[in-house]
């Protein structure tokens, strides 16, 4: 679970840098895709 958390945090950093392709690549490796889709919809 910790690995997914690290990937998620790295993904968030990519989003902050507006590197959405890389962010999505990292997010896709995490379990909580529903939350990710929510982030992209809101953001």
XYZ file of N, CA and C in Angstrom:
129
model
N 0.835 -1.210 0.000
C 0.000 0.000 0.000
C 0.868 1.258 0.000
N 2.009 1.154 0.630
C 2.879 2.324 0.713
C 3.370 2.757 -0.669
N 3.643 1.766 -1.538
C 4.093 2.086 -2.893
C 3.041 2.898 -3.643
N 1.793 2.480 -3.515
C 0.711 3.203 -4.179
C 0.627 4.632 -3.649
N 0.846 4.779 -2.354
C 0.801 6.106 -1.749
C 1.904 6.996 -2.324
N 3.094 6.435 -2.479
C 4.203 7.205 -3.046
C 3.924 7.571 -4.496
N 3.398 6.624 -5.260
C 3.031 6.911 -6.649
C 1.987 8.012 -6.704
N 1.024 7.943 -5.789
C -0.042 8.940 -5.746
C 0.532 10.325 -5.470
N 1.436 10.412 -4.483
C 2.042 11.699 -4.148
C 2.857 12.235 -5.318
N 3.586 11.337 -5.997
C 4.357 11.757 -7.163
C 3.434 12.253 -8.266
N 2.312 11.568 -8.420
C 1.316 11.998 -9.394
C 0.795 13.391 -9.096
N 0.532 13.661 -7.812
C 0.058 14.988 -7.424
C 1.093 16.054 -7.761
N 2.367 15.746 -7.547
C 3.419 16.696 -7.897
C 3.403 16.983 -9.390
N 3.175 15.949 -10.190
C 3.098 16.130 -11.643
C 1.918 17.023 -12.014
N 0.800 16.852 -11.337
C -0.374 17.687 -11.602
C -0.052 19.146 -11.296
N 0.634 19.379 -10.171
C 0.992 20.748 -9.802
C 1.875 21.391 -10.870
N 2.699 20.577 -11.529
C 3.560 21.071 -12.600
C 2.848 21.050 -13.948
N 1.555 20.691 -13.932
C 0.723 20.603 -15.134
C 1.261 19.562 -16.120
N 1.890 18.532 -15.575
C 2.378 17.417 -16.396
C 1.362 16.288 -16.286
N 0.207 16.487 -16.946
C -0.949 15.617 -16.716
C -0.745 14.209 -17.265
N -0.013 14.071 -18.371
C 0.221 12.737 -18.933
C 1.002 11.874 -17.953
N 2.072 12.438 -17.412
C 2.883 11.685 -16.456
C 2.096 11.428 -15.182
N 1.333 12.425 -14.750
C 0.524 12.269 -13.547
C -0.455 11.117 -13.710
N -1.122 11.072 -14.841
C -2.107 10.017 -15.062
C -1.433 8.652 -15.105
N -0.230 8.605 -15.659
C 0.520 7.349 -15.711
C 0.775 6.824 -14.301
N 1.142 7.714 -13.397
C 1.383 7.303 -12.011
C 0.072 6.968 -11.311
N -0.944 7.792 -11.533
C -2.234 7.543 -10.890
C -2.820 6.207 -11.332
N -2.583 5.843 -12.585
C -3.157 4.601 -13.100
C -2.562 3.388 -12.401
N -1.416 3.573 -11.738
C -0.786 2.484 -10.996
C -1.319 2.388 -9.570
N -2.113 3.358 -9.161
C -2.709 3.321 -7.824
C -4.099 2.712 -7.902
N -4.622 2.343 -6.747
C -5.876 1.586 -6.707
C -7.107 2.475 -6.875
N -7.047 3.710 -6.375
C -8.264 4.504 -6.203
C -8.556 5.370 -7.423
N -8.932 4.736 -8.526
C -9.166 5.483 -9.758
C -10.379 6.399 -9.664
N -11.369 6.029 -8.870
C -12.540 6.883 -8.695
C -12.147 8.238 -8.143
N -11.261 8.221 -7.156
C -10.789 9.471 -6.568
C -10.001 10.279 -7.590
N -9.163 9.592 -8.354
C -8.355 10.268 -9.368
C -9.241 10.966 -10.386
N -10.251 10.259 -10.876
C -11.159 10.846 -11.856
C -11.853 12.063 -11.259
N -12.187 12.003 -9.979
C -12.787 13.145 -9.302
C -11.844 14.333 -9.285
N -10.563 14.059 -9.018
C -9.566 15.129 -8.996
C -9.475 15.797 -10.362
N -9.433 14.975 -11.415
C -9.314 15.540 -12.756
C -10.577 16.289 -13.157
N -11.742 15.820 -12.719
C -12.993 16.515 -13.041
C -13.058 17.860 -12.328
N -12.679 17.876 -11.058
C -12.721 19.108 -10.269
C -11.629 20.067 -10.735
N -10.422 19.524 -10.929
C -9.277 20.345 -11.302
C -9.431 20.896 -12.690
